[in-house]
Amino acid sequence: MEARKRVLVTGGAGFIGTHLCARLLKEGCHVICLDNLFTGSEKNITLLKSHPHFEFVFHDVISPYEAEDIDEIYNLACPASPVHYQYDAIKTIKTAVMGVINMLDLARRNGAKILQASTSEVYGDPVIHPQTENYWGNVNPIGIRSCYDEGKRCGETLCMDYYRQNGVRIKIVRIFNTYGPYMLPNDGRVVSNFIVQALQGKPITIYGSGKQTRSFQYVDDLIEGMIRMMDTGDDFTGPVNLGNPGEFTILELAHKIIELTGSGSEIIFKPLPHDDPKQRRPDITLAKQHLGWSPGIPLEEGLMHVIDYFKEQNNRQE
Ligand code: NAD
Ligand code: UDP
């Protein structure tokens, strides 16, 4: 019988991490979920905790972590919502840089493969549209988003240097805006904000004119792409874009959510935060070629899952 794969998921109690841990358990892996619970929640992983092959470790990735016999590492630890990553910008950049160094060192010691959760934010406010992986981006190095954008860019640099210098087996995925159940109601990102506001009959807060665009990917599609990326041969490092090319303005998103929830909420306009990217859409040719992957869940269908999830959460609290 083949030995059970031991997989470490940092940031495993966060939104994406929770889905990833559940999927890996389903595939028969032993999962070690490591998290400092900054934006993650133990509530997310309540069900997983009863699984005999699930371990939770309370740990901050800015400190080195020692573990043995690890086969694979998914490095997701990092706040991802602008509200949360700007809350303590210095801590964010430490997480994005020192966290990656610590996990790459752990991968090196264990001979493990490591997948780095990078981001479409490495393209900054892109002037090439849609974004291909060979575009170097347009990033402000000194702005309020820089702790995250530059931190994640440095994370990619570190991965490539550990690959070239130490032969660590690395995989980089650039994740575009992803949404789904297990986002926290106070996450601060646009999909959860609008759905929570619509369900509570509160005003929908559009920042700026609402003409800026994003491409929204449902979390199940992302998880499938991440697993396929981890399973590629050692010579394929990426970076690879994982996102849904369907592009919408934020105003269109607001109207869709009002329609799907049947909400009477009004739309209000608030100031646009500094350096907010004007447009974003992935070119996914590379993912199609190397992973045989493309997203399958349309926006309306995915949004309905999240609407149902937040309704259920509200009912539980009542
Ligand atoms: P999230 O905030 O829900 O999850 C991040 C998790 O990391 C949380 O559980 C948090 O407690 C944990 N964490 C943060 N700092 C830590 C530290 N120093 N030590 C240990 N744990 C720490 O966000 P998410 O949307 O699930 O994002 C997961 C990863 O995917 C992040 O690395 C993020 O940059 C990347 N990503 C996400 C998106 C998206 O749209 N959701 C897009 C691009 C990239
Ligand atoms: N946004 C908005 N209202 C909100 C939250 C976000 O209009 O309540 C806008 C935000 O300014 C940005 C887009 O929605 O233009 C996506 O924001 P999010 O924080 O979800 O992700 P990111 O900016 O990192 O892509």
Short mmCIF file of C-alpha atoms and ligand atoms in Angstrom, two decimals:
data_model
loop_
_atom_site.label_atom_id
_atom_site.label_comp_id
_atom_site.label_asym_id
_atom_site.label_seq_id
_atom_site.Cartn_x
_atom_site.Cartn_y
_atom_site.Cartn_z
CA MET A 1 0.00 0.00 0.00
CA GLU A 2 1.29 3.48 -0.89
CA ALA A 3 2.14 5.68 2.12
CA ARG A 4 -0.30 8.49 2.86
CA LYS A 5 1.00 11.80 1.46
CA ARG A 6 1.81 14.33 4.23
CA VAL A 7 0.80 17.80 3.12
CA LEU A 8 1.36 21.08 4.96
CA VAL A 9 -1.10 23.89 4.21
CA THR A 10 -0.08 27.26 5.64
CA GLY A 11 -3.00 29.66 5.99
CA GLY A 12 -5.13 26.52 6.10
CA ALA A 13 -7.84 28.05 8.32
CA GLY A 14 -8.45 30.91 5.88
CA PHE A 15 -10.98 31.07 3.08
CA ILE A 16 -9.05 29.23 0.33
CA GLY A 17 -7.06 27.14 2.83
CA THR A 18 -10.21 25.59 4.32
CA HIS A 19 -11.36 24.40 0.88
CA LEU A 20 -7.90 23.11 0.05
CA CYS A 21 -7.56 21.15 3.32
CA ALA A 22 -10.99 19.56 2.76
CA ARG A 23 -10.08 18.55 -0.80
CA LEU A 24 -6.70 17.08 0.24
CA LEU A 25 -8.36 15.04 3.02
CA LYS A 26 -10.84 13.73 0.44
CA GLU A 27 -7.89 12.65 -1.70
CA GLY A 28 -6.52 10.60 1.20
CA CYS A 29 -3.70 12.92 2.34
CA HIS A 30 -2.60 13.58 5.90
CA VAL A 31 -3.10 17.34 6.27
CA ILE A 32 -1.23 19.64 8.62
CA CYS A 33 -2.99 22.99 8.71
CA LEU A 34 -0.73 25.74 10.03
CA ASP A 35 -2.21 29.15 10.82
CA ASN A 36 -1.87 32.10 13.19
CA LEU A 37 -5.63 32.80 12.87
CA PHE A 38 -5.10 36.44 11.91
CA THR A 39 -7.77 36.35 9.20
CA GLY A 40 -8.54 32.65 9.44
CA SER A 41 -11.02 31.12 11.83
CA GLU A 42 -11.13 27.93 13.86
CA LYS A 43 -14.84 27.85 13.03
CA ASN A 44 -13.94 27.25 9.36
CA ILE A 45 -12.10 24.07 10.25
CA THR A 46 -14.44 22.72 12.96
CA LEU A 47 -15.62 19.84 10.77
CA LEU A 48 -12.11 19.05 9.52
CA LYS A 49 -10.79 18.79 13.09
CA SER A 50 -12.72 15.59 13.68
CA HIS A 51 -10.95 13.92 10.74
CA PRO A 52 -8.26 11.46 11.93
CA HIS A 53 -5.79 12.72 9.32
CA PHE A 54 -6.15 16.42 10.05
CA GLU A 55 -3.84 18.32 12.42
CA PHE A 56 -4.08 21.97 13.33
CA VAL A 57 -0.90 23.81 14.33
CA PHE A 58 -1.10 27.34 15.71
CA HIS A 59 2.03 28.98 14.30
CA ASP A 60 3.17 32.20 12.66
CA VAL A 61 5.13 31.64 9.44
CA ILE A 62 7.46 34.53 10.16
CA SER A 63 9.12 32.13 12.66
CA PRO A 64 10.88 29.03 11.28
CA TYR A 65 8.87 25.82 11.48
CA GLU A 66 10.31 22.35 11.96
CA ALA A 67 8.54 19.24 10.67
CA GLU A 68 9.60 15.91 9.24
CA ASP A 69 8.47 13.73 6.35
CA ILE A 70 6.55 16.50 4.60
CA ASP A 71 5.87 15.64 0.94
CA GLU A 72 4.14 18.81 -0.22
CA ILE A 73 3.66 22.36 1.05
CA TYR A 74 0.96 24.78 -0.09
CA ASN A 75 2.04 28.21 1.15
CA LEU A 76 -1.12 30.28 1.53
CA ALA A 77 -0.36 32.13 4.78
CA CYS A 78 -0.87 35.84 4.14
CA PRO A 79 -3.81 38.18 4.59
CA ALA A 80 -5.37 38.74 1.15
CA SER A 81 -8.06 41.39 1.62
CA PRO A 82 -6.77 44.98 1.22
CA VAL A 83 -8.43 45.94 4.53
CA HIS A 84 -6.55 43.22 6.40
CA TYR A 85 -3.18 43.40 4.66
CA GLN A 86 -3.07 47.16 5.17
CA TYR A 87 -4.02 46.87 8.87
CA ASP A 88 -0.39 46.09 9.79
CA ALA A 89 1.56 46.59 6.56
CA ILE A 90 4.94 45.76 8.11
CA LYS A 91 3.61 42.48 9.43
CA THR A 92 2.17 41.71 5.98
CA ILE A 93 5.50 42.17 4.24
CA LYS A 94 7.22 40.05 6.92
CA THR A 95 4.66 37.31 6.34
CA ALA A 96 5.01 37.55 2.56
CA VAL A 97 8.83 37.48 2.60
CA MET A 98 10.02 35.76 5.81
CA GLY A 99 7.11 33.31 5.64
CA VAL A 100 8.17 32.24 2.15
CA ILE A 101 11.83 31.91 3.20
CA ASN A 102 10.83 29.73 6.16
CA MET A 103 8.61 27.51 4.03
CA LEU A 104 11.23 27.21 1.25
CA ASP A 105 13.81 26.20 3.87
CA LEU A 106 11.38 23.62 5.22
CA ALA A 107 10.80 22.32 1.68
CA ARG A 108 14.56 22.12 1.13
CA ARG A 109 15.16 20.17 4.37
CA ASN A 110 12.31 17.75 3.59
CA GLY A 111 12.91 17.43 -0.16
CA ALA A 112 9.26 18.51 -0.46
CA LYS A 113 7.50 20.22 -3.36
CA ILE A 114 6.18 23.68 -2.54
CA LEU A 115 3.38 25.63 -4.19
CA GLN A 116 3.39 29.37 -3.60
CA ALA A 117 0.03 31.20 -3.64
CA SER A 118 1.01 34.30 -5.57
CA THR A 119 -1.43 36.79 -6.98
CA SER A 120 -2.65 38.82 -9.94
CA GLU A 121 -1.53 41.79 -7.80
CA VAL A 122 2.01 41.19 -9.09
CA TYR A 123 0.69 42.89 -12.25
CA GLY A 124 -0.29 45.96 -10.17
CA ASP A 125 -2.44 48.37 -12.18
CA PRO A 126 -1.84 46.55 -15.46
CA VAL A 127 -1.44 48.33 -18.78
CA ILE A 128 -1.32 45.04 -20.71
CA HIS A 129 -4.79 43.50 -20.92
CA PRO A 130 -5.57 40.64 -20.44
CA GLN A 131 -2.53 39.77 -18.32
CA THR A 132 -0.14 37.08 -19.55
CA GLU A 133 2.50 35.56 -17.26
CA ASN A 134 5.35 37.21 -19.18
CA TYR A 135 4.05 40.70 -18.34
CA TRP A 136 6.22 42.22 -15.59
CA GLY A 137 3.51 44.47 -14.24
CA ASN A 138 2.99 48.07 -13.22
CA VAL A 139 3.41 48.22 -9.45
CA ASN A 140 3.83 51.23 -7.17
CA PRO A 141 6.68 50.26 -4.80
CA ILE A 142 5.77 52.84 -2.12
CA GLY A 143 1.97 52.87 -2.01
CA ILE A 144 -0.57 51.45 0.42
CA ARG A 145 -0.91 48.21 -1.57
CA SER A 146 2.86 47.71 -1.89
CA CYS A 147 3.29 45.64 1.28
CA TYR A 148 1.19 42.98 -0.40
CA ASP A 149 2.09 43.46 -4.09
CA GLU A 150 5.83 43.83 -3.56
CA GLY A 151 5.82 41.18 -0.82
CA LYS A 152 4.24 38.68 -3.21
CA ARG A 153 6.63 39.69 -6.02
CA CYS A 154 9.56 39.08 -3.68
CA GLY A 155 7.95 35.73 -2.75
CA GLU A 156 8.12 34.71 -6.42
CA THR A 157 11.74 35.87 -6.64
CA LEU A 158 12.63 33.77 -3.59
CA CYS A 159 10.92 30.70 -5.05
CA MET A 160 12.86 31.03 -8.31
CA ASP A 161 16.17 31.59 -6.47
CA TYR A 162 15.65 28.55 -4.21
CA TYR A 163 14.84 26.57 -7.38
CA ARG A 164 17.97 27.75 -9.24
CA GLN A 165 20.34 27.80 -6.26
CA ASN A 166 19.13 24.90 -4.11
CA GLY A 167 17.12 22.75 -6.51
CA VAL A 168 13.93 23.14 -4.45
CA ARG A 169 10.92 21.90 -6.41
CA ILE A 170 8.69 24.97 -6.66
CA LYS A 171 5.34 25.83 -8.24
CA ILE A 172 4.00 29.39 -8.51
CA VAL A 173 0.34 30.16 -9.17
CA ARG A 174 -0.93 33.71 -9.69
CA ILE A 175 -4.43 33.67 -8.29
CA PHE A 176 -7.01 36.16 -9.61
CA ASN A 177 -9.95 37.39 -7.48
CA THR A 178 -11.50 34.29 -5.94
CA TYR A 179 -14.72 34.04 -3.93
CA GLY A 180 -16.79 31.35 -2.24
CA PRO A 181 -18.14 29.99 1.04
CA TYR A 182 -15.93 30.35 4.15
CA MET A 183 -15.14 33.98 3.36
CA LEU A 184 -15.74 35.76 6.65
CA PRO A 185 -18.55 38.35 6.74
CA ASN A 186 -15.96 41.01 7.72
CA ASP A 187 -13.45 39.91 5.05
CA GLY A 188 -13.72 43.32 3.37
CA ARG A 189 -13.40 42.10 -0.21
CA VAL A 190 -16.01 43.08 -2.73
CA VAL A 191 -18.04 39.86 -3.17
CA SER A 192 -18.54 39.18 0.55
CA ASN A 193 -19.12 42.89 1.28
CA PHE A 194 -21.85 43.23 -1.36
CA ILE A 195 -23.60 39.97 -0.44
CA VAL A 196 -23.59 40.73 3.30
CA GLN A 197 -24.85 44.28 2.61
CA ALA A 198 -27.56 43.03 0.22
CA LEU A 199 -28.81 40.38 2.66
CA GLN A 200 -28.95 42.92 5.51
CA GLY A 201 -30.70 45.53 3.34
CA LYS A 202 -27.79 47.92 3.91
CA PRO A 203 -26.40 50.23 1.18
CA ILE A 204 -24.04 48.56 -1.31
CA THR A 205 -20.73 50.45 -1.09
CA ILE A 206 -19.09 51.02 -4.47
CA TYR A 207 -15.62 52.54 -4.27
CA GLY A 208 -15.04 55.07 -7.06
CA SER A 209 -17.26 55.05 -10.16
CA GLY A 210 -17.64 51.27 -10.22
CA LYS A 211 -16.26 51.20 -13.79
CA GLN A 212 -13.11 49.35 -12.66
CA THR A 213 -13.16 45.67 -13.62
CA ARG A 214 -12.27 42.37 -11.98
CA SER A 215 -12.51 38.73 -13.11
CA PHE A 216 -14.07 36.55 -10.44
CA GLN A 217 -13.26 32.90 -10.02
CA TYR A 218 -15.24 30.43 -7.90
CA VAL A 219 -13.10 28.72 -5.27
CA ASP A 220 -13.73 25.12 -6.47
CA ASP A 221 -12.23 25.99 -9.86
CA LEU A 222 -9.15 27.46 -8.17
CA ILE A 223 -8.61 24.41 -5.93
CA GLU A 224 -8.74 22.11 -8.97
CA GLY A 225 -6.11 24.28 -10.68
CA MET A 226 -3.85 24.30 -7.62
CA ILE A 227 -3.98 20.51 -7.24
CA ARG A 228 -3.23 20.03 -10.95
CA MET A 229 -0.32 22.48 -10.69
CA MET A 230 1.17 20.58 -7.75
CA ASP A 231 0.96 17.38 -9.81
CA THR A 232 2.98 18.74 -12.77
CA GLY A 233 6.55 17.55 -13.44
CA ASP A 234 9.49 19.11 -11.58
CA ASP A 235 10.65 21.07 -14.62
CA PHE A 236 7.43 23.09 -14.70
CA THR A 237 7.62 25.88 -12.10
CA GLY A 238 5.14 28.40 -13.47
CA PRO A 239 4.17 31.12 -12.73
CA VAL A 240 0.74 30.22 -14.03
CA ASN A 241 -2.37 32.40 -13.94
CA LEU A 242 -5.38 30.79 -12.28
CA GLY A 243 -8.49 32.85 -12.81
CA ASN A 244 -11.77 33.12 -14.65
CA PRO A 245 -11.47 35.29 -17.77
CA GLY A 246 -15.08 36.53 -17.41
CA GLU A 247 -14.58 40.25 -16.70
CA PHE A 248 -17.16 42.47 -14.98
CA THR A 249 -17.30 46.05 -13.74
CA ILE A 250 -17.88 46.46 -10.02
CA LEU A 251 -21.16 48.22 -10.86
CA GLU A 252 -22.28 45.14 -12.85
CA LEU A 253 -21.36 42.95 -9.89
CA ALA A 254 -23.44 45.12 -7.54
CA HIS A 255 -26.49 44.90 -9.82
CA LYS A 256 -26.10 41.13 -10.19
CA ILE A 257 -25.97 40.63 -6.43
CA ILE A 258 -29.00 42.88 -5.86
CA GLU A 259 -30.90 40.86 -8.47
CA LEU A 260 -29.85 37.43 -7.16
CA THR A 261 -30.65 38.29 -3.53
CA GLY A 262 -33.85 40.19 -4.39
CA SER A 263 -32.52 42.91 -2.08
CA GLY A 264 -33.97 46.40 -1.74
CA SER A 265 -30.50 47.83 -0.97
CA GLU A 266 -29.53 51.10 -2.62
CA ILE A 267 -26.11 51.65 -4.20
CA ILE A 268 -23.89 54.34 -2.68
CA PHE A 269 -20.51 55.60 -3.90
CA LYS A 270 -17.46 56.00 -1.67
CA PRO A 271 -13.92 57.27 -2.44
CA LEU A 272 -11.72 54.97 -4.49
CA PRO A 273 -8.70 53.74 -2.45
CA HIS A 274 -5.23 54.74 -3.75
CA ASP A 275 -3.71 52.57 -6.50
CA ASP A 276 -6.90 50.53 -6.97
CA PRO A 277 -6.27 48.63 -10.24
CA LYS A 278 -8.53 49.81 -13.08
CA GLN A 279 -8.79 46.50 -14.91
CA ARG A 280 -7.88 42.88 -14.45
CA ARG A 281 -8.40 39.74 -16.54
CA PRO A 282 -6.26 36.62 -16.77
CA ASP A 283 -4.96 35.12 -19.96
CA ILE A 284 -5.21 31.41 -19.10
CA THR A 285 -3.56 29.90 -22.19
CA LEU A 286 -0.68 28.53 -20.11
CA ALA A 287 -2.98 26.84 -17.56
CA LYS A 288 -4.97 25.27 -20.40
CA GLN A 289 -1.81 23.96 -22.05
CA HIS A 290 0.07 22.67 -18.98
CA LEU A 291 -2.74 21.76 -16.58
CA GLY A 292 -5.59 21.01 -19.00
CA TRP A 293 -7.48 23.41 -16.77
CA SER A 294 -10.07 26.08 -17.28
CA PRO A 295 -12.72 27.34 -14.87
CA GLY A 296 -16.20 25.85 -15.19
CA ILE A 297 -18.43 27.74 -12.75
CA PRO A 298 -20.15 30.86 -14.11
CA LEU A 299 -20.44 33.96 -11.90
CA GLU A 300 -24.21 33.72 -11.20
CA GLU A 301 -23.93 30.09 -10.12
CA GLY A 302 -20.96 30.77 -7.84
CA LEU A 303 -22.60 33.85 -6.33
CA MET A 304 -25.72 31.81 -5.51
CA HIS A 305 -23.57 29.36 -3.51
CA VAL A 306 -22.13 32.23 -1.47
CA ILE A 307 -25.54 33.86 -0.99
CA ASP A 308 -26.91 30.54 0.32
CA TYR A 309 -23.84 30.18 2.56
CA PHE A 310 -24.27 33.60 4.18
CA LYS A 311 -28.04 33.03 4.58
CA GLU A 312 -27.30 29.76 6.38
CA GLN A 313 -24.72 31.47 8.61
CA ASN A 314 -27.29 34.17 9.51
CA ASN A 315 -29.92 31.54 10.34
CA ARG A 316 -27.47 29.74 12.63
CA GLN A 317 -26.78 32.94 14.55
CA GLU A 318 -30.50 33.71 15.02
P1 NAD B 1 -7.50 34.61 3.99
O1 NAD B 1 -7.14 35.91 4.62
O2 NAD B 1 -8.87 34.10 4.17
O3 NAD B 1 -6.49 33.47 4.41
C1 NAD B 1 -5.15 33.70 4.78
C2 NAD B 1 -4.81 32.78 5.94
O4 NAD B 1 -3.43 32.97 6.29
C3 NAD B 1 -5.63 33.08 7.20
O5 NAD B 1 -6.10 31.87 7.75
C4 NAD B 1 -4.64 33.77 8.12
O6 NAD B 1 -4.96 33.61 9.48
C5 NAD B 1 -3.34 33.09 7.71
N1 NAD B 1 -2.16 33.91 8.02
C6 NAD B 1 -1.95 35.22 7.75
N2 NAD B 1 -0.74 35.60 8.19
C7 NAD B 1 -0.15 34.50 8.75
C8 NAD B 1 1.08 34.26 9.39
N3 NAD B 1 1.98 35.24 9.54
N4 NAD B 1 1.35 33.02 9.86
C9 NAD B 1 0.43 32.02 9.72
N5 NAD B 1 -0.78 32.20 9.12
C10 NAD B 1 -1.06 33.42 8.64
O7 NAD B 1 -7.19 34.80 2.42
P2 NAD B 1 -7.42 33.82 1.20
O8 NAD B 1 -8.28 34.53 0.21
O9 NAD B 1 -7.80 32.47 1.65
O10 NAD B 1 -5.96 33.78 0.58
C11 NAD B 1 -5.07 32.69 0.75
C12 NAD B 1 -3.82 32.93 -0.08
O11 NAD B 1 -4.15 33.06 -1.46
C13 NAD B 1 -3.06 34.19 0.30
O12 NAD B 1 -1.68 33.93 0.25
C14 NAD B 1 -3.42 35.17 -0.77
O13 NAD B 1 -2.42 36.12 -1.00
C15 NAD B 1 -3.62 34.27 -1.99
N6 NAD B 1 -4.53 34.88 -2.95
C16 NAD B 1 -5.87 34.93 -2.73
C17 NAD B 1 -6.71 35.54 -3.66
C18 NAD B 1 -8.20 35.61 -3.49
O14 NAD B 1 -8.86 36.22 -4.31
N7 NAD B 1 -8.80 35.00 -2.49
C19 NAD B 1 -6.16 36.14 -4.80
C20 NAD B 1 -4.78 36.09 -4.96
C21 NAD B 1 -3.97 35.44 -4.05
N1 UDP B 2 -14.74 47.42 -3.79
C1 UDP B 2 -15.92 48.15 -3.73
N2 UDP B 2 -16.66 48.05 -2.60
C2 UDP B 2 -16.32 47.26 -1.54
C3 UDP B 2 -15.12 46.52 -1.61
C4 UDP B 2 -14.36 46.65 -2.75
O1 UDP B 2 -16.28 48.86 -4.67
O2 UDP B 2 -17.08 47.23 -0.56
C5 UDP B 2 -13.94 47.51 -5.03
C6 UDP B 2 -12.45 47.79 -4.82
O3 UDP B 2 -12.21 49.18 -4.76
C7 UDP B 2 -11.85 47.15 -6.07
C8 UDP B 2 -12.76 45.95 -6.34
O4 UDP B 2 -13.99 46.24 -5.66
O5 UDP B 2 -11.93 48.03 -7.17
C9 UDP B 2 -12.20 44.63 -5.84
O6 UDP B 2 -11.83 44.81 -4.50
P1 UDP B 2 -11.32 43.64 -3.55
O7 UDP B 2 -10.93 44.26 -2.25
O8 UDP B 2 -12.34 42.54 -3.53
O9 UDP B 2 -10.06 43.03 -4.30
P2 UDP B 2 -8.79 43.68 -5.04
O10 UDP B 2 -8.90 45.17 -5.06
O11 UDP B 2 -7.63 43.22 -4.25
O12 UDP B 2 -8.87 43.13 -6.41
#
